[in-house]
Amino acid sequence: MDRLKLVAFDVDDLAVVSAHVQDAVLKVRDMTFLAKEKRFAAVINRFVWEKPAEGAIRKTWERRRAGFHFDRVLAVRSAGIDRSDPEAVLDLLAIGFDGAEEPAGTVTLIFAGGGAIALDVECIEAAISDLGPAWATACCPEHGVDTQVA
């Protein structure tokens, strides 16, 4: 399967990106805010939701290493994330957008356990790209509630 490469310039595009990063895992050290470039970037291990499981008896799914970034970021805030522990693993559930002053607004990365990162942006300008081949995983994330954010 071809590597995923998406861009987002509006709320609908961002919802597609959110669906593709749902259940991605990353370490705190794998995120950074480059203030001079107005860019927030992260490297994640994303769950490949777009490809069905393989195998009749023992199902396997895939994960892929991917990079994603948001441009035109003015400020970054976090809550419920211990940034002093670079090895802490985070589970990304969804990406949302509050556009009270569109096109400007706040992009929120929502993590399992109540953590969140808020990006104050001039407008939505984001991209995600797979960085390499997929690897098999026997675990498929399950949710008791809908974690998609529109």
Coordinates of C-alpha atoms in Angstrom, one line a residue:
M1 CA 0.0 0.0 0.0
D2 CA 1.2 3.5 -0.8
R3 CA 2.4 5.8 2.0
L4 CA -0.2 8.2 3.3
K5 CA 0.4 11.9 2.6
L6 CA -2.4 14.4 3.5
V7 CA -2.7 18.1 3.9
A8 CA -5.3 20.1 5.8
F9 CA -6.5 23.7 5.1
D10 CA -10.0 23.6 6.7
V11 CA -12.0 21.8 9.3
D12 CA -13.2 19.1 7.0
D13 CA -9.6 18.3 6.0
L14 CA -8.5 18.3 9.6
A15 CA -11.2 15.7 10.4
V16 CA -9.7 13.4 7.8
V17 CA -6.2 13.9 9.3
S18 CA -7.7 13.3 12.8
A19 CA -9.2 10.0 11.6
H20 CA -5.8 8.9 10.3
V21 CA -3.9 9.7 13.5
Q22 CA -6.4 8.3 15.9
D23 CA -4.7 5.9 18.3
A24 CA -1.2 7.0 17.2
V25 CA 1.4 6.6 20.0
L26 CA 4.4 8.9 20.5
K27 CA 6.8 9.9 23.2
V28 CA 6.9 13.4 24.7
R29 CA 10.4 13.8 23.2
D30 CA 8.9 13.3 19.7
M31 CA 7.0 16.6 19.7
T32 CA 8.5 20.1 19.3
F33 CA 7.4 23.7 18.8
L34 CA 9.7 25.7 16.5
A35 CA 8.6 29.2 17.5
K36 CA 10.7 31.0 14.9
E37 CA 9.2 28.9 12.1
K38 CA 5.7 29.0 13.7
R39 CA 5.6 25.2 13.4
F40 CA 4.6 22.5 15.8
A41 CA 5.9 19.1 14.6
A42 CA 5.7 15.5 15.9
V43 CA 6.7 12.0 14.8
I44 CA 4.2 9.3 15.6
N45 CA 3.6 5.6 15.3
R46 CA 0.1 5.7 13.7
F47 CA -2.4 2.9 13.5
V48 CA -3.2 2.1 9.9
W49 CA -7.0 2.4 10.1
E50 CA -7.4 2.5 6.3
K51 CA -6.2 -1.0 5.8
P52 CA -8.3 -4.0 7.0
A53 CA -6.8 -6.7 9.3
E54 CA -5.1 -9.7 7.7
G55 CA -5.6 -13.3 8.7
A56 CA -8.6 -15.4 9.5
I57 CA -7.5 -16.9 12.8
R58 CA -4.9 -14.5 14.2
K59 CA -5.7 -11.1 12.9
T60 CA -2.9 -8.6 12.4
W61 CA -3.0 -4.9 11.8
E62 CA -0.3 -2.4 10.9
R63 CA 1.4 0.7 12.3
R64 CA 3.5 3.2 10.4
R65 CA 6.0 5.8 11.4
A66 CA 4.7 9.2 10.3
G67 CA 5.5 12.8 10.7
F68 CA 2.9 15.5 11.0
H69 CA 3.1 19.3 11.5
F70 CA 1.0 22.4 11.9
D71 CA 2.2 25.7 10.4
R72 CA 1.3 29.2 11.3
V73 CA 1.3 28.3 15.0
L74 CA 1.5 31.4 17.3
A75 CA 1.5 29.6 20.7
V76 CA 1.4 26.2 22.3
R77 CA -0.1 25.2 25.6
S78 CA -0.4 21.8 27.3
A79 CA -2.4 20.3 30.1
G80 CA -2.2 16.8 31.7
I81 CA 1.2 16.0 30.0
D82 CA 4.4 15.7 32.0
R83 CA 6.8 17.4 29.7
S84 CA 9.7 16.8 32.1
D85 CA 9.5 13.1 31.2
P86 CA 10.7 12.8 27.6
E87 CA 10.1 9.0 27.6
A88 CA 6.4 9.2 28.6
V89 CA 4.2 7.6 26.0
L90 CA 1.1 9.4 24.8
D91 CA -1.9 7.9 22.9
L92 CA -3.4 10.5 20.5
L93 CA -7.1 10.1 20.3
A94 CA -8.2 13.0 18.1
I95 CA -7.6 16.5 16.7
G96 CA -10.2 19.2 17.1
F97 CA -10.5 22.8 16.1
D98 CA -12.2 25.8 17.7
G99 CA -12.5 28.5 15.1
A100 CA -14.2 31.2 17.1
E101 CA -12.3 33.8 15.1
E102 CA -11.9 32.0 11.8
P103 CA -9.7 31.5 10.0
A104 CA -7.7 31.8 13.3
G105 CA -8.5 29.4 16.1
T106 CA -7.2 26.7 18.4
V107 CA -6.2 23.2 17.2
T108 CA -6.4 20.7 20.1
L109 CA -4.6 17.4 20.2
I110 CA -6.5 15.2 22.6
F111 CA -4.7 12.4 24.3
A112 CA -5.9 9.4 26.3
G113 CA -5.9 10.0 30.1
G114 CA -7.0 13.6 29.7
G115 CA -3.9 15.2 28.3
A116 CA -4.2 17.9 25.6
I117 CA -2.0 20.2 23.6
A118 CA -3.6 23.5 22.3
L119 CA -2.1 25.2 19.3
D120 CA -3.2 28.8 18.7
V121 CA -3.0 29.1 14.9
E122 CA -3.5 31.9 12.3
C123 CA -5.4 29.4 10.2
I124 CA -5.4 25.6 9.7
E125 CA -2.4 24.5 7.8
A126 CA -1.3 21.0 8.5
A127 CA 0.3 17.9 6.8
I128 CA 1.0 14.3 7.6
S129 CA 3.3 11.9 5.8
D130 CA 4.2 8.3 6.3
L131 CA 8.0 8.0 6.7
G132 CA 8.7 4.4 6.1
P133 CA 7.3 0.9 5.8
A134 CA 4.6 -0.6 7.9
W135 CA 5.1 -3.2 10.6
A136 CA 2.6 -5.8 11.9
T137 CA 0.9 -5.5 15.3
A138 CA -1.5 -8.0 16.9
C139 CA -3.3 -5.3 18.9
C140 CA -6.2 -3.2 17.6
P141 CA -7.3 -0.2 19.7
E142 CA -10.8 -0.4 21.0
H143 CA -12.9 2.4 22.3
G144 CA -16.0 2.4 24.5
V145 CA -17.0 5.9 23.2
D146 CA -16.6 7.7 19.9
T147 CA -13.3 9.7 20.0
Q148 CA -13.7 11.4 16.7
V149 CA -13.8 15.2 16.9
A150 CA -15.5 17.1 14.1

